[in-house]
Amino acid sequence: MYCPRALVSLGDDPLQYAFLQSHFDVPTYWFTSLPDGFASENWNRLFVLDVGERGSKLLVEIKQANAGVPVVVLAERNQLPLTQISTAFTAGAEILLEKPLFHPSQLVPWIQECFRRLDHWREVIKLCTLRNAQERLECQSGAAVAGP
């Protein structure tokens, strides 16, 4: 089943959401906490997570719900102890960027790269699905030719 691309801004920063919405031509959502089932219902979403106090926990929740969903993590310098950096990458963050960003456009190449990877994996999944269907047809054809 095809799921359209989407961006999810997760955090308390309305400016982050406004930036994402204005720079990318995809549906963009803004939540201060993760709604139940939201991370797992669409594998073609990219999360931009503003770490805050509960950021590491949210990252782990997202990755447990859907390990393949890319997450770009933003954090204030004072929220970047070594343990949090380690947790972010261990949990599966694509990149961790320090806030405030020199310019919000620093996010653009990272998000474009994540979408490129999602497109790649969508094509891989499509090819695997087609190959499996073709193999099933060949097996069924072979069984029909061999007869009882």
N, C-alpha and C. Protein backbone atom coordinates (compact mmCIF):
# COMPACT_ATOMS: atom_id res chain seq x y z
N MET A 1 0.84 -1.19 0.00
CA MET A 1 0.00 0.00 0.00
C MET A 1 0.88 1.24 0.00
N TYR A 2 0.61 2.18 -0.88
CA TYR A 2 1.40 3.39 -0.97
C TYR A 2 1.01 4.37 0.12
N CYS A 3 2.00 4.92 0.79
CA CYS A 3 1.78 5.95 1.80
C CYS A 3 2.49 7.21 1.32
N PRO A 4 1.79 8.33 1.26
CA PRO A 4 2.42 9.56 0.79
C PRO A 4 3.47 10.05 1.78
N ARG A 5 4.45 10.76 1.26
CA ARG A 5 5.46 11.38 2.10
C ARG A 5 4.81 12.36 3.06
N ALA A 6 5.42 12.51 4.22
CA ALA A 6 4.95 13.51 5.17
C ALA A 6 6.09 13.89 6.10
N LEU A 7 6.02 15.10 6.61
CA LEU A 7 6.95 15.59 7.62
C LEU A 7 6.20 15.76 8.92
N VAL A 8 6.83 15.39 10.01
CA VAL A 8 6.22 15.56 11.32
C VAL A 8 7.17 16.35 12.19
N SER A 9 6.73 17.51 12.63
CA SER A 9 7.50 18.32 13.56
C SER A 9 7.01 17.97 14.95
N LEU A 10 7.90 17.43 15.75
CA LEU A 10 7.53 16.96 17.08
C LEU A 10 8.30 17.77 18.11
N GLY A 11 7.60 18.64 18.83
CA GLY A 11 8.24 19.49 19.82
C GLY A 11 7.38 20.69 20.12
N ASP A 12 7.97 21.63 20.84
CA ASP A 12 7.23 22.80 21.30
C ASP A 12 7.45 24.05 20.45
N ASP A 13 8.17 23.94 19.34
CA ASP A 13 8.59 25.11 18.58
C ASP A 13 7.71 25.33 17.34
N PRO A 14 6.79 26.30 17.40
CA PRO A 14 5.93 26.55 16.24
C PRO A 14 6.70 27.10 15.04
N LEU A 15 7.86 27.74 15.27
CA LEU A 15 8.66 28.26 14.16
C LEU A 15 9.27 27.12 13.35
N GLN A 16 9.65 26.06 14.03
CA GLN A 16 10.18 24.88 13.34
C GLN A 16 9.12 24.32 12.40
N TYR A 17 7.90 24.19 12.90
CA TYR A 17 6.79 23.69 12.08
C TYR A 17 6.56 24.62 10.87
N ALA A 18 6.53 25.92 11.12
CA ALA A 18 6.29 26.88 10.04
C ALA A 18 7.39 26.79 8.98
N PHE A 19 8.63 26.63 9.41
CA PHE A 19 9.74 26.49 8.46
C PHE A 19 9.56 25.24 7.59
N LEU A 20 9.28 24.12 8.23
CA LEU A 20 9.11 22.86 7.49
C LEU A 20 7.96 22.97 6.50
N GLN A 21 6.87 23.56 6.95
CA GLN A 21 5.69 23.69 6.11
C GLN A 21 5.97 24.58 4.89
N SER A 22 6.79 25.61 5.08
CA SER A 22 7.04 26.54 3.98
C SER A 22 8.13 26.05 3.01
N HIS A 23 9.00 25.12 3.44
CA HIS A 23 10.11 24.71 2.60
C HIS A 23 9.92 23.36 1.89
N PHE A 24 8.91 22.62 2.26
CA PHE A 24 8.72 21.30 1.67
C PHE A 24 7.28 21.15 1.21
N ASP A 25 7.13 20.63 0.01
CA ASP A 25 5.81 20.48 -0.58
C ASP A 25 5.24 19.10 -0.25
N VAL A 26 5.12 18.84 1.04
CA VAL A 26 4.54 17.58 1.53
C VAL A 26 3.64 17.91 2.72
N PRO A 27 2.68 17.05 3.02
CA PRO A 27 1.88 17.29 4.22
C PRO A 27 2.80 17.39 5.44
N THR A 28 2.55 18.38 6.28
CA THR A 28 3.39 18.60 7.46
C THR A 28 2.49 18.67 8.68
N TYR A 29 2.87 17.94 9.71
CA TYR A 29 2.09 17.87 10.95
C TYR A 29 2.93 18.40 12.10
N TRP A 30 2.25 18.92 13.12
CA TRP A 30 2.95 19.43 14.30
C TRP A 30 2.27 18.87 15.54
N PHE A 31 3.06 18.20 16.36
CA PHE A 31 2.57 17.66 17.63
C PHE A 31 3.55 17.99 18.74
N THR A 32 3.03 18.19 19.92
CA THR A 32 3.92 18.37 21.07
C THR A 32 4.23 17.03 21.72
N SER A 33 3.40 16.03 21.46
CA SER A 33 3.69 14.66 21.91
C SER A 33 3.22 13.71 20.81
N LEU A 34 3.69 12.50 20.88
CA LEU A 34 3.42 11.53 19.81
C LEU A 34 2.05 10.89 20.01
N PRO A 35 1.11 11.09 19.06
CA PRO A 35 -0.20 10.44 19.17
C PRO A 35 -0.07 8.92 19.05
N ASP A 36 -0.93 8.18 19.73
CA ASP A 36 -0.90 6.71 19.67
C ASP A 36 -1.00 6.23 18.23
N GLY A 37 -0.11 5.32 17.86
CA GLY A 37 -0.16 4.69 16.55
C GLY A 37 0.36 5.55 15.40
N PHE A 38 0.70 6.80 15.66
CA PHE A 38 1.05 7.71 14.58
C PHE A 38 2.36 7.32 13.90
N ALA A 39 3.33 6.84 14.64
CA ALA A 39 4.64 6.50 14.06
C ALA A 39 4.57 5.23 13.22
N SER A 40 3.67 4.33 13.56
CA SER A 40 3.64 3.04 12.87
C SER A 40 2.70 3.00 11.67
N GLU A 41 1.77 3.95 11.55
CA GLU A 41 0.76 3.84 10.50
C GLU A 41 1.26 4.26 9.12
N ASN A 42 2.37 4.96 9.03
CA ASN A 42 2.89 5.40 7.74
C ASN A 42 4.41 5.37 7.78
N TRP A 43 5.02 4.44 7.07
CA TRP A 43 6.47 4.32 7.07
C TRP A 43 7.14 5.40 6.24
N ASN A 44 6.39 6.17 5.49
CA ASN A 44 6.94 7.18 4.59
C ASN A 44 6.93 8.58 5.21
N ARG A 45 7.03 8.63 6.53
CA ARG A 45 7.09 9.90 7.25
C ARG A 45 8.50 10.14 7.73
N LEU A 46 8.84 11.39 7.85
CA LEU A 46 10.12 11.79 8.42
C LEU A 46 9.82 12.67 9.63
N PHE A 47 10.44 12.35 10.75
CA PHE A 47 10.22 13.12 11.97
C PHE A 47 11.36 14.09 12.19
N VAL A 48 11.03 15.33 12.53
CA VAL A 48 12.02 16.31 13.00
C VAL A 48 11.68 16.52 14.46
N LEU A 49 12.56 16.03 15.31
CA LEU A 49 12.30 15.98 16.75
C LEU A 49 13.11 17.04 17.47
N ASP A 50 12.41 17.95 18.14
CA ASP A 50 13.04 18.95 18.99
C ASP A 50 13.18 18.31 20.36
N VAL A 51 14.40 17.96 20.73
CA VAL A 51 14.64 17.08 21.86
C VAL A 51 13.96 17.52 23.15
N GLY A 52 14.23 18.69 23.66
CA GLY A 52 13.64 19.09 24.93
C GLY A 52 13.93 18.06 26.01
N GLU A 53 13.16 18.06 27.06
CA GLU A 53 13.40 17.17 28.20
C GLU A 53 13.03 15.72 27.90
N ARG A 54 12.03 15.50 27.06
CA ARG A 54 11.55 14.15 26.83
C ARG A 54 11.93 13.60 25.45
N GLY A 55 12.85 14.26 24.79
CA GLY A 55 13.20 13.92 23.42
C GLY A 55 13.74 12.52 23.23
N SER A 56 14.63 12.09 24.12
CA SER A 56 15.20 10.75 23.97
C SER A 56 14.11 9.69 24.08
N LYS A 57 13.19 9.90 25.00
CA LYS A 57 12.08 8.94 25.17
C LYS A 57 11.22 8.90 23.92
N LEU A 58 10.92 10.06 23.33
CA LEU A 58 10.11 10.11 22.11
C LEU A 58 10.82 9.42 20.95
N LEU A 59 12.13 9.64 20.84
CA LEU A 59 12.90 8.99 19.78
C LEU A 59 12.81 7.47 19.90
N VAL A 60 12.97 6.97 21.10
CA VAL A 60 12.88 5.52 21.32
C VAL A 60 11.48 5.03 20.98
N GLU A 61 10.44 5.76 21.37
CA GLU A 61 9.06 5.37 21.05
C GLU A 61 8.84 5.31 19.53
N ILE A 62 9.35 6.31 18.81
CA ILE A 62 9.18 6.33 17.35
C ILE A 62 9.85 5.12 16.73
N LYS A 63 11.09 4.86 17.13
CA LYS A 63 11.85 3.77 16.54
C LYS A 63 11.30 2.40 16.94
N GLN A 64 10.72 2.28 18.13
CA GLN A 64 10.10 1.02 18.51
C GLN A 64 8.85 0.77 17.69
N ALA A 65 8.12 1.83 17.37
CA ALA A 65 6.89 1.70 16.58
C ALA A 65 7.22 1.39 15.12
N ASN A 66 8.30 1.98 14.60
CA ASN A 66 8.66 1.79 13.21
C ASN A 66 10.14 2.12 13.04
N ALA A 67 10.97 1.11 13.07
CA ALA A 67 12.43 1.30 13.07
C ALA A 67 12.93 1.99 11.80
N GLY A 68 12.21 1.89 10.70
CA GLY A 68 12.67 2.46 9.44
C GLY A 68 12.36 3.93 9.24
N VAL A 69 11.59 4.52 10.14
CA VAL A 69 11.22 5.93 9.99
C VAL A 69 12.42 6.80 10.36
N PRO A 70 12.85 7.68 9.44
CA PRO A 70 13.98 8.55 9.77
C PRO A 70 13.59 9.64 10.76
N VAL A 71 14.53 9.94 11.65
CA VAL A 71 14.32 10.99 12.66
C VAL A 71 15.53 11.91 12.66
N VAL A 72 15.29 13.20 12.44
CA VAL A 72 16.31 14.23 12.56
C VAL A 72 16.10 14.87 13.92
N VAL A 73 17.15 14.89 14.74
CA VAL A 73 17.03 15.39 16.11
C VAL A 73 17.68 16.76 16.22
N LEU A 74 16.95 17.69 16.85
CA LEU A 74 17.47 19.03 17.15
C LEU A 74 17.56 19.18 18.66
N ALA A 75 18.64 19.77 19.14
CA ALA A 75 18.80 19.92 20.59
C ALA A 75 19.58 21.18 20.91
N GLU A 76 19.21 21.82 21.99
CA GLU A 76 19.95 22.98 22.51
C GLU A 76 21.29 22.48 23.03
N ARG A 77 22.29 23.36 22.99
CA ARG A 77 23.63 22.98 23.46
C ARG A 77 23.59 22.44 24.89
N ASN A 78 22.82 23.07 25.77
CA ASN A 78 22.77 22.63 27.17
C ASN A 78 22.00 21.32 27.34
N GLN A 79 21.35 20.83 26.27
CA GLN A 79 20.63 19.56 26.32
C GLN A 79 21.42 18.45 25.63
N LEU A 80 22.70 18.69 25.41
CA LEU A 80 23.50 17.73 24.68
C LEU A 80 24.60 17.07 25.52
N PRO A 81 24.26 16.52 26.67
CA PRO A 81 25.30 15.77 27.37
C PRO A 81 25.67 14.54 26.54
N LEU A 82 26.86 14.05 26.73
CA LEU A 82 27.35 12.92 25.95
C LEU A 82 26.40 11.73 25.99
N THR A 83 25.77 11.50 27.14
CA THR A 83 24.85 10.36 27.24
C THR A 83 23.65 10.54 26.31
N GLN A 84 23.17 11.78 26.17
CA GLN A 84 22.03 12.02 25.29
C GLN A 84 22.41 11.87 23.83
N ILE A 85 23.61 12.32 23.48
CA ILE A 85 24.09 12.16 22.11
C ILE A 85 24.19 10.66 21.79
N SER A 86 24.78 9.92 22.70
CA SER A 86 24.92 8.48 22.52
C SER A 86 23.56 7.81 22.40
N THR A 87 22.63 8.20 23.25
CA THR A 87 21.28 7.62 23.21
C THR A 87 20.60 7.92 21.88
N ALA A 88 20.76 9.14 21.38
CA ALA A 88 20.12 9.53 20.12
C ALA A 88 20.60 8.63 18.97
N PHE A 89 21.90 8.44 18.88
CA PHE A 89 22.41 7.63 17.77
C PHE A 89 22.17 6.15 17.99
N THR A 90 22.24 5.70 19.22
CA THR A 90 21.94 4.29 19.51
C THR A 90 20.49 3.99 19.18
N ALA A 91 19.60 4.94 19.46
CA ALA A 91 18.18 4.75 19.19
C ALA A 91 17.84 4.88 17.71
N GLY A 92 18.76 5.44 16.91
CA GLY A 92 18.53 5.46 15.47
C GLY A 92 18.32 6.81 14.83
N ALA A 93 18.75 7.89 15.46
CA ALA A 93 18.62 9.21 14.83
C ALA A 93 19.48 9.27 13.57
N GLU A 94 18.97 9.92 12.54
CA GLU A 94 19.74 10.09 11.30
C GLU A 94 20.88 11.08 11.53
N ILE A 95 20.55 12.17 12.22
CA ILE A 95 21.53 13.22 12.51
C ILE A 95 21.04 13.97 13.74
N LEU A 96 21.97 14.52 14.48
CA LEU A 96 21.63 15.36 15.62
C LEU A 96 22.25 16.72 15.36
N LEU A 97 21.41 17.75 15.25
CA LEU A 97 21.87 19.11 14.98
C LEU A 97 21.67 19.98 16.21
N GLU A 98 22.66 20.83 16.45
CA GLU A 98 22.60 21.72 17.61
C GLU A 98 21.77 22.96 17.29
N LYS A 99 20.91 23.31 18.25
CA LYS A 99 20.11 24.54 18.13
C LYS A 99 20.78 25.62 18.97
N PRO A 100 20.65 26.87 18.67
CA PRO A 100 19.95 27.34 17.47
C PRO A 100 20.80 27.08 16.23
N LEU A 101 20.12 26.73 15.16
CA LEU A 101 20.80 26.53 13.89
C LEU A 101 21.29 27.88 13.38
N PHE A 102 22.45 27.87 12.72
CA PHE A 102 22.95 29.11 12.12
C PHE A 102 21.87 29.68 11.21
N HIS A 103 21.27 28.80 10.43
CA HIS A 103 20.15 29.16 9.58
C HIS A 103 19.27 27.92 9.45
N PRO A 104 17.96 28.07 9.52
CA PRO A 104 17.09 26.89 9.42
C PRO A 104 17.30 26.06 8.16
N SER A 105 17.83 26.69 7.11
CA SER A 105 18.04 25.94 5.88
C SER A 105 19.10 24.84 6.04
N GLN A 106 19.82 24.82 7.18
CA GLN A 106 20.74 23.73 7.46
C GLN A 106 19.99 22.40 7.52
N LEU A 107 18.72 22.45 7.82
CA LEU A 107 17.90 21.23 7.87
C LEU A 107 17.59 20.67 6.49
N VAL A 108 17.51 21.55 5.50
CA VAL A 108 17.03 21.16 4.17
C VAL A 108 17.81 19.98 3.58
N PRO A 109 19.16 20.03 3.51
CA PRO A 109 19.84 18.89 2.89
C PRO A 109 19.65 17.58 3.65
N TRP A 110 19.54 17.65 4.95
CA TRP A 110 19.33 16.42 5.74
C TRP A 110 17.96 15.83 5.45
N ILE A 111 16.98 16.67 5.38
CA ILE A 111 15.63 16.19 5.11
C ILE A 111 15.54 15.65 3.67
N GLN A 112 16.16 16.34 2.73
CA GLN A 112 16.17 15.84 1.35
C GLN A 112 16.85 14.48 1.26
N GLU A 113 17.96 14.30 2.00
CA GLU A 113 18.66 13.02 1.99
C GLU A 113 17.78 11.92 2.60
N CYS A 114 17.09 12.22 3.68
CA CYS A 114 16.20 11.23 4.29
C CYS A 114 15.08 10.84 3.34
N PHE A 115 14.51 11.81 2.64
CA PHE A 115 13.46 11.49 1.67
C PHE A 115 14.03 10.67 0.51
N ARG A 116 15.27 10.96 0.09
CA ARG A 116 15.91 10.17 -0.96
C ARG A 116 16.05 8.72 -0.51
N ARG A 117 16.45 8.51 0.74
CA ARG A 117 16.56 7.15 1.27
C ARG A 117 15.21 6.46 1.34
N LEU A 118 14.18 7.19 1.76
CA LEU A 118 12.84 6.60 1.80
C LEU A 118 12.39 6.18 0.39
N ASP A 119 12.67 7.03 -0.60
CA ASP A 119 12.32 6.69 -1.99
C ASP A 119 13.06 5.43 -2.43
N HIS A 120 14.34 5.35 -2.08
CA HIS A 120 15.14 4.18 -2.43
C HIS A 120 14.53 2.91 -1.84
N TRP A 121 14.21 2.94 -0.55
CA TRP A 121 13.66 1.75 0.10
C TRP A 121 12.27 1.41 -0.40
N ARG A 122 11.50 2.43 -0.78
CA ARG A 122 10.19 2.16 -1.35
C ARG A 122 10.35 1.40 -2.66
N GLU A 123 11.32 1.80 -3.48
CA GLU A 123 11.58 1.10 -4.74
C GLU A 123 12.09 -0.32 -4.50
N VAL A 124 12.95 -0.49 -3.50
CA VAL A 124 13.45 -1.83 -3.16
C VAL A 124 12.29 -2.73 -2.75
N ILE A 125 11.41 -2.21 -1.92
CA ILE A 125 10.25 -2.99 -1.46
C ILE A 125 9.35 -3.34 -2.65
N LYS A 126 9.15 -2.37 -3.55
CA LYS A 126 8.32 -2.62 -4.73
C LYS A 126 8.93 -3.72 -5.60
N LEU A 127 10.25 -3.66 -5.83
CA LEU A 127 10.92 -4.68 -6.64
C LEU A 127 10.85 -6.05 -5.97
N CYS A 128 11.05 -6.10 -4.66
CA CYS A 128 10.97 -7.38 -3.93
C CYS A 128 9.56 -7.95 -4.01
N THR A 129 8.56 -7.10 -3.89
CA THR A 129 7.17 -7.55 -3.97
C THR A 129 6.89 -8.12 -5.36
N LEU A 130 7.35 -7.42 -6.40
CA LEU A 130 7.15 -7.91 -7.77
C LEU A 130 7.89 -9.23 -8.01
N ARG A 131 9.12 -9.31 -7.51
CA ARG A 131 9.90 -10.54 -7.67
C ARG A 131 9.22 -11.71 -6.96
N ASN A 132 8.73 -11.49 -5.76
CA ASN A 132 8.03 -12.55 -5.03
C ASN A 132 6.77 -12.99 -5.76
N ALA A 133 6.03 -12.03 -6.32
CA ALA A 133 4.82 -12.37 -7.07
C ALA A 133 5.18 -13.18 -8.32
N GLN A 134 6.26 -12.78 -8.99
CA GLN A 134 6.69 -13.50 -10.19
C GLN A 134 7.12 -14.92 -9.84
N GLU A 135 7.85 -15.08 -8.73
CA GLU A 135 8.28 -16.42 -8.31
C GLU A 135 7.09 -17.30 -7.96
N ARG A 136 6.08 -16.72 -7.30
CA ARG A 136 4.87 -17.50 -6.97
C ARG A 136 4.17 -17.97 -8.24
N LEU A 137 4.07 -17.08 -9.24
CA LEU A 137 3.44 -17.45 -10.51
C LEU A 137 4.22 -18.56 -11.21
N GLU A 138 5.55 -18.44 -11.19
CA GLU A 138 6.38 -19.47 -11.81
C GLU A 138 6.21 -20.81 -11.10
N CYS A 139 6.13 -20.78 -9.77
CA CYS A 139 5.92 -22.03 -9.01
C CYS A 139 4.56 -22.63 -9.35
N GLN A 140 3.54 -21.77 -9.42
CA GLN A 140 2.20 -22.26 -9.74
C GLN A 140 2.17 -22.82 -11.16
N SER A 141 2.84 -22.15 -12.09
CA SER A 141 2.89 -22.62 -13.49
C SER A 141 3.63 -23.95 -13.56
N GLY A 142 4.71 -24.07 -12.83
CA GLY A 142 5.49 -25.31 -12.81
C GLY A 142 4.70 -26.45 -12.22
N ALA A 143 3.94 -26.18 -11.19
CA ALA A 143 3.12 -27.22 -10.56
C ALA A 143 2.00 -27.65 -11.50
N ALA A 144 1.44 -26.69 -12.25
CA ALA A 144 0.36 -27.01 -13.18
C ALA A 144 0.87 -27.84 -14.34
N VAL A 145 2.08 -27.54 -14.83
CA VAL A 145 2.66 -28.28 -15.95
C VAL A 145 3.02 -29.70 -15.51
N ALA A 146 3.58 -29.85 -14.30
CA ALA A 146 3.98 -31.16 -13.81
C ALA A 146 2.77 -32.05 -13.60
N GLY A 147 1.66 -31.43 -13.25
CA GLY A 147 0.42 -32.19 -13.07
C GLY A 147 0.44 -33.10 -11.84
N PRO A 148 -0.66 -33.83 -11.65
CA PRO A 148 -0.76 -34.71 -10.48
C PRO A 148 0.06 -35.95 -10.61
